[in-house]
Coordinates of C-alpha atoms and ligand atoms in Angstrom, one line a residue:
M37 CA -36.5 11.9 -31.1
S38 CA -35.5 13.9 -34.0
E39 CA -32.7 16.5 -33.8
P40 CA -33.9 19.8 -32.8
V41 CA -31.8 21.7 -35.2
V42 CA -30.5 20.3 -38.6
F43 CA -28.3 22.0 -41.4
E44 CA -28.5 20.9 -45.0
N45 CA -26.0 22.5 -47.1
V46 CA -26.5 25.9 -45.8
T47 CA -24.9 28.6 -47.2
K48 CA -25.2 32.2 -46.2
I49 CA -23.5 35.2 -48.0
F50 CA -23.4 38.6 -47.0
W51 CA -23.1 41.0 -50.0
G52 CA -21.2 44.1 -48.4
S53 CA -20.2 47.0 -50.4
K54 CA -16.6 46.1 -50.7
R55 CA -16.6 42.3 -50.5
V56 CA -18.8 39.5 -50.4
V57 CA -18.6 36.9 -47.2
R58 CA -19.6 33.4 -47.2
A59 CA -20.2 33.3 -43.5
L60 CA -21.4 29.6 -43.9
D61 CA -20.2 27.4 -46.8
N62 CA -22.3 24.5 -47.8
A63 CA -22.6 23.5 -44.0
S64 CA -24.5 20.4 -42.6
F65 CA -24.9 19.4 -39.4
K66 CA -27.6 18.0 -36.8
I67 CA -27.5 19.0 -33.1
P68 CA -28.3 15.7 -31.0
S69 CA -31.5 16.2 -29.0
K70 CA -30.6 16.8 -24.9
T71 CA -26.9 16.9 -25.5
V72 CA -24.9 19.8 -24.6
A73 CA -23.5 21.0 -27.9
G74 CA -20.2 22.8 -28.5
L75 CA -20.1 25.0 -31.7
L76 CA -16.8 25.6 -31.8
G77 CA -14.2 27.8 -34.3
P78 CA -12.1 30.7 -34.7
N79 CA -13.5 34.0 -34.7
G80 CA -15.3 34.9 -38.0
S81 CA -15.9 31.1 -38.7
G82 CA -19.8 31.5 -38.6
K83 CA -21.0 30.6 -35.4
T84 CA -23.1 34.0 -34.5
T85 CA -24.6 33.1 -38.0
S86 CA -25.8 29.8 -37.4
F87 CA -27.4 31.3 -34.5
K88 CA -29.3 33.7 -36.2
L89 CA -30.3 31.3 -38.8
V90 CA -31.7 28.8 -36.1
M91 CA -33.5 31.9 -34.7
G92 CA -34.9 32.8 -38.2
F93 CA -33.3 36.3 -37.9
L94 CA -31.7 35.6 -41.4
K95 CA -32.5 33.4 -44.4
P96 CA -30.3 31.2 -45.7
S97 CA -28.8 32.4 -49.1
S98 CA -29.1 28.4 -50.1
G99 CA -29.9 25.1 -48.5
K100 CA -32.2 24.3 -45.5
V101 CA -32.3 25.0 -41.9
S102 CA -35.0 22.9 -40.0
V103 CA -35.6 23.7 -36.3
F104 CA -38.0 21.6 -34.3
G105 CA -38.9 20.2 -37.9
V106 CA -40.0 23.6 -39.4
D107 CA -38.3 26.3 -41.2
P108 CA -37.5 29.2 -38.7
W109 CA -37.4 31.8 -41.6
V110 CA -40.8 31.2 -42.4
R111 CA -42.1 30.3 -39.0
G112 CA -40.1 32.3 -36.7
E113 CA -42.2 33.3 -34.0
S114 CA -43.4 29.7 -33.0
V115 CA -39.9 28.5 -33.1
R116 CA -38.6 31.2 -31.2
R117 CA -41.0 30.9 -28.5
R118 CA -39.6 27.2 -28.0
I119 CA -35.8 28.7 -27.7
G120 CA -33.9 30.4 -25.0
Y121 CA -30.9 32.6 -26.6
L122 CA -28.3 34.2 -25.1
P123 CA -26.9 36.7 -27.8
E124 CA -23.2 37.7 -28.0
K125 CA -23.8 41.2 -27.2
P126 CA -26.8 41.7 -25.4
V127 CA -28.2 45.0 -24.7
Y128 CA -30.7 45.4 -21.6
P129 CA -33.0 48.3 -20.8
D130 CA -32.0 50.8 -18.0
V131 CA -34.3 49.1 -15.2
P132 CA -34.2 46.9 -12.4
V133 CA -33.2 43.6 -13.2
Y134 CA -36.7 42.3 -11.7
R135 CA -38.7 44.5 -13.7
Y136 CA -36.9 43.2 -16.9
L137 CA -37.4 39.9 -16.4
R138 CA -40.9 40.3 -15.3
Y139 CA -41.3 42.1 -18.5
V140 CA -39.7 38.9 -20.5
A141 CA -41.9 36.6 -18.5
K142 CA -44.9 38.4 -19.6
V143 CA -44.1 38.5 -23.4
R144 CA -43.5 34.8 -23.2
N145 CA -46.5 33.9 -21.1
A146 CA -44.5 32.6 -18.3
S147 CA -45.3 33.3 -14.4
E148 CA -44.3 34.9 -11.4
E149 CA -43.4 31.9 -9.8
D150 CA -41.1 31.3 -13.0
V151 CA -39.2 34.5 -12.5
S152 CA -38.4 33.9 -9.1
R153 CA -37.2 30.5 -9.8
I154 CA -35.0 31.3 -12.3
V155 CA -33.6 34.3 -10.4
R156 CA -32.7 31.7 -7.8
L157 CA -31.5 29.0 -10.3
V158 CA -29.0 31.2 -11.7
G159 CA -28.0 33.3 -8.5
L160 CA -29.4 36.6 -9.1
S161 CA -31.2 36.7 -6.0
G162 CA -29.5 39.4 -4.2
Y163 CA -29.7 41.6 -7.3
V164 CA -33.3 41.5 -8.3
W165 CA -33.6 45.5 -7.0
M166 CA -30.2 46.6 -8.7
N167 CA -30.7 48.6 -12.3
T168 CA -29.2 46.3 -14.9
R169 CA -26.5 49.0 -15.5
G170 CA -24.9 48.5 -12.3
L171 CA -24.4 44.8 -12.7
S172 CA -20.8 43.3 -13.4
R173 CA -19.7 41.4 -16.3
G174 CA -20.3 38.1 -14.6
Y175 CA -23.9 39.2 -13.3
L176 CA -24.9 40.5 -16.7
Q177 CA -24.2 37.0 -18.0
R178 CA -26.3 35.6 -15.1
L179 CA -29.2 38.0 -16.4
G180 CA -28.7 36.8 -19.8
L181 CA -29.0 33.3 -18.7
A182 CA -31.9 34.1 -16.9
Q183 CA -33.9 35.9 -19.7
A184 CA -33.2 33.1 -21.8
L185 CA -34.8 30.6 -19.4
I186 CA -37.9 32.4 -18.7
G187 CA -40.8 30.7 -20.7
D188 CA -39.4 26.6 -20.1
P189 CA -37.4 26.6 -23.5
E190 CA -36.7 23.5 -25.3
L191 CA -33.5 24.5 -27.0
L192 CA -30.8 27.1 -25.2
L193 CA -28.5 28.8 -27.6
L194 CA -25.7 30.4 -25.7
D195 CA -23.3 32.6 -27.7
E196 CA -19.7 33.0 -26.1
P197 CA -21.5 32.8 -22.5
T198 CA -18.0 33.5 -20.9
A199 CA -16.3 35.7 -23.4
N200 CA -14.9 39.3 -21.7
L201 CA -15.1 37.5 -18.2
D202 CA -12.4 37.2 -15.5
P203 CA -11.6 33.9 -14.7
L204 CA -13.5 33.3 -11.6
S205 CA -16.7 34.5 -13.1
R206 CA -16.2 32.5 -16.3
R207 CA -15.9 29.5 -13.9
E208 CA -19.0 30.3 -12.2
I209 CA -21.0 30.7 -15.2
L210 CA -19.6 27.5 -16.4
E211 CA -20.6 25.7 -13.0
L212 CA -24.1 27.4 -13.7
I213 CA -24.5 25.8 -17.4
K214 CA -23.5 22.5 -15.9
D215 CA -26.3 22.9 -13.2
L216 CA -28.5 23.9 -16.0
K217 CA -27.7 20.8 -17.8
K218 CA -28.3 18.6 -14.9
E219 CA -31.6 20.2 -14.0
L220 CA -33.2 21.2 -17.3
G221 CA -32.4 18.0 -19.4
I222 CA -32.7 20.1 -22.3
T223 CA -30.6 20.7 -25.6
I224 CA -27.9 23.6 -25.1
V225 CA -25.8 24.6 -27.7
I226 CA -22.7 26.7 -26.8
A227 CA -20.8 28.8 -29.1
T228 CA -17.2 29.6 -28.4
H229 CA -13.9 30.1 -29.8
I230 CA -12.5 29.1 -26.9
L231 CA -12.8 25.2 -26.2
P232 CA -10.9 23.9 -23.3
E233 CA -13.1 25.7 -20.6
L234 CA -16.0 23.7 -22.1
Q235 CA -14.6 20.4 -21.5
E236 CA -16.8 19.6 -18.2
V237 CA -19.8 20.7 -20.2
V238 CA -20.0 19.2 -23.5
D239 CA -21.3 16.2 -24.7
Y240 CA -21.3 16.8 -28.7
L241 CA -18.6 18.9 -30.5
L242 CA -19.4 20.6 -33.8
Y243 CA -16.0 22.5 -35.2
I244 CA -16.4 25.1 -38.1
N245 CA -14.1 27.0 -39.7
R246 CA -14.7 29.6 -42.4
G247 CA -18.2 29.0 -42.4
R248 CA -17.2 25.0 -43.2
V249 CA -18.1 22.0 -40.9
V250 CA -14.4 20.6 -40.3
E251 CA -15.5 17.7 -37.7
S252 CA -18.4 16.8 -35.6
G253 CA -19.3 14.0 -33.1
M254 CA -20.2 12.8 -29.5
L255 CA -16.9 13.6 -27.4
E256 CA -15.9 10.2 -26.9
E257 CA -15.8 9.4 -30.5
L258 CA -13.8 12.4 -31.2
A259 CA -11.4 11.7 -28.4
T260 CA -10.7 8.3 -29.9
R261 CA -10.6 9.3 -33.2
Y262 CA -8.0 11.8 -32.7
Y263 CA -6.3 9.9 -29.7
V264 CA -6.5 12.6 -27.0
D265 CA -6.7 11.8 -23.5
A266 CA -9.8 10.8 -21.8
Y267 CA -10.7 10.6 -18.4
Y268 CA -12.9 7.7 -17.4
Y269 CA -14.7 6.9 -14.0
I270 CA -15.0 3.7 -12.8
E271 CA -17.3 3.1 -9.7
V272 CA -15.6 0.0 -8.1
E273 CA -16.0 -2.1 -4.6
E274 CA -12.0 -2.1 -4.0
P275 CA -10.4 1.1 -6.0
R276 CA -7.0 0.1 -4.7
K277 CA -6.7 -3.3 -5.9
L278 CA -7.7 -2.1 -9.4
A279 CA -5.6 1.0 -9.4
S280 CA -2.5 -1.2 -8.6
R281 CA -3.3 -3.4 -11.6
L282 CA -4.0 -0.3 -13.9
V283 CA -1.1 1.9 -13.3
V284 CA 1.3 -0.8 -14.8
E285 CA -0.6 -0.4 -18.4
D286 CA 1.3 2.0 -20.3
Y287 CA -1.6 3.7 -21.8
V288 CA -2.9 4.8 -18.3
R289 CA -1.5 8.1 -17.7
G290 CA -2.9 8.6 -14.4
V291 CA -5.4 7.0 -11.5
E292 CA -7.0 8.7 -9.0
I293 CA -8.4 6.9 -6.0
R294 CA -11.6 7.8 -4.4
D295 CA -14.1 6.4 -2.1
K296 CA -15.8 3.5 -4.0
S297 CA -14.5 5.0 -7.2
L298 CA -11.4 5.8 -9.2
V299 CA -11.1 8.2 -12.1
V300 CA -8.2 6.9 -14.9
R301 CA -6.9 9.1 -17.5
I302 CA -5.8 7.1 -20.7
N303 CA -4.9 7.8 -24.4
A304 CA -9.0 7.5 -25.4
A305 CA -7.6 5.2 -28.5
F306 CA -7.2 2.3 -25.7
K307 CA -10.3 2.3 -24.5
E308 CA -10.8 -1.1 -25.4
E309 CA -7.8 -2.3 -23.6
L310 CA -9.0 -0.6 -20.3
L311 CA -12.3 -2.8 -20.8
R312 CA -10.5 -5.7 -21.3
V313 CA -8.7 -5.2 -18.1
L314 CA -11.7 -4.1 -16.4
S315 CA -13.5 -7.5 -17.4
L316 CA -10.9 -10.0 -16.2
P317 CA -12.7 -11.9 -13.7
E318 CA -10.7 -10.8 -10.8
Y319 CA -11.4 -7.0 -11.2
S320 CA -15.0 -7.2 -13.0
I321 CA -16.7 -8.6 -9.9
G322 CA -16.9 -5.3 -7.7
I323 CA -17.5 -2.8 -11.0
R324 CA -20.6 -1.2 -11.0
R325 CA -20.3 1.7 -13.6
V326 CA -17.6 2.9 -16.5
E327 CA -18.3 6.1 -17.8
M328 CA -16.1 8.6 -19.9
L329 CA -16.1 11.9 -17.7
T330 CA -14.1 14.2 -19.9
S331 CA -11.6 14.5 -22.6
E332 CA -8.7 16.7 -23.1
L333 CA -10.3 19.2 -25.3
G334 CA -7.2 21.7 -25.3
E335 CA -5.3 18.6 -27.2
L336 CA -8.6 17.9 -29.3
Y337 CA -8.5 21.5 -30.2
E338 CA -5.1 22.0 -31.5
K339 CA -5.7 19.0 -33.4
L340 CA -8.8 20.0 -35.2
S341 CA -7.6 23.3 -35.7
G342 CA -4.3 21.9 -37.3
S343 CA -6.3 19.7 -39.6
S344 CA -8.3 22.7 -40.7
R345 CA -5.4 24.9 -41.8
Ligands
LIG232 N1 -24.2 41.5 -41.2 C1 -23.3 40.8 -41.7 N2 -22.8 41.8 -42.8 C2 -21.6 41.4 -43.4 N3 -20.9 40.3 -42.9 C3 -21.2 39.7 -42.0 C4 -22.2 39.9 -41.1 N4 -22.7 39.0 -40.0 C5 -21.5 38.4 -40.2 N5 -20.5 38.6 -41.0 C6 -19.3 38.0 -41.5 O1 -19.3 36.7 -41.5 C7 -18.5 36.1 -40.9 C8 -19.4 35.0 -39.9 O2 -19.5 35.8 -38.7 P1 -19.7 35.4 -37.6 O3 -20.8 34.2 -37.7 O4 -20.2 36.4 -36.7 O5 -18.7 34.6 -37.0 P2 -18.2 34.0 -35.4 O6 -19.5 34.2 -34.6 O7 -18.0 32.7 -35.5 O8 -17.4 34.9 -34.9 C9 -17.4 36.9 -40.5 O9 -16.7 37.1 -41.8 C10 -18.2 38.4 -40.5 O10 -17.6 39.4 -40.7
LIG233 MG1 -19.9 35.2 -32.7

């Protein structure tokens, strides 16, 4: 399937009274279909502007934006109908949660059942009669996710979904996004300036700085390219036997034994070495599955921001 979002040499200039800002500067990228993509970069790097371009709220100064194969500036309404958007600074009407969500459902032609299902999905069940004004920040973000999910979007844009949350709510929102990834199987783009917390969620990364695309790729590819640590999940008949073989390899940083599996932490650049050991006849027999779980994004972020300075 083709990519739902494609930017080709997109520049967005804001003409202020005092200064001219190039929020996006000749940016080209694609968001692969059905991935959870992290749109990453420091404050002011152009993340929110990118989302507004995708939504058709802004017109590029030059270059081409395509969403679902069409120009969102020209066909905004039809594009927006297929997108769930959690803005960076959402504003909610001062009404009970349920009334607001029912209103959103009406506008998007979704049913009452959809609202109930989504309320359960985001964990707002006990709060539907509460006024939006009474919700804590963490629950406001749940409400933000709920309104974005109404109408079965094919693409979800989440702008700084965990900003300004306490650590516990942050954790809960991330868990929720993980569940959404599993349950919905749609394309999700998460804009954030805090990378390490996305570790367990994203499979694709796009790093921008000052409106320019610095790096992009699938997580595994970037981890390998930047020599950061990665965690591999290995489903195996005799995890202990394999573990004792792996710990002697010097690129193996740690091994965690589980019931019928292992989680091995290695420097991602040594993936081939790991696969070589796994293919040795005495180990390969009981191995059922090998999969990269995640990589050390903190380390990757440091290397990426280092390379863009
Ligand atoms: N409406 C606007 N008018 C003028 N400048 C803007 C406007 N929106 C964004 N900018 C500027 O564009 C740059 C990128 O902003 P933004 O996309 O919000 O970055 P991010 O979301 O990555 O923090 C910043 O320098 C910001 O000040
Ligand atoms: Mg922003």
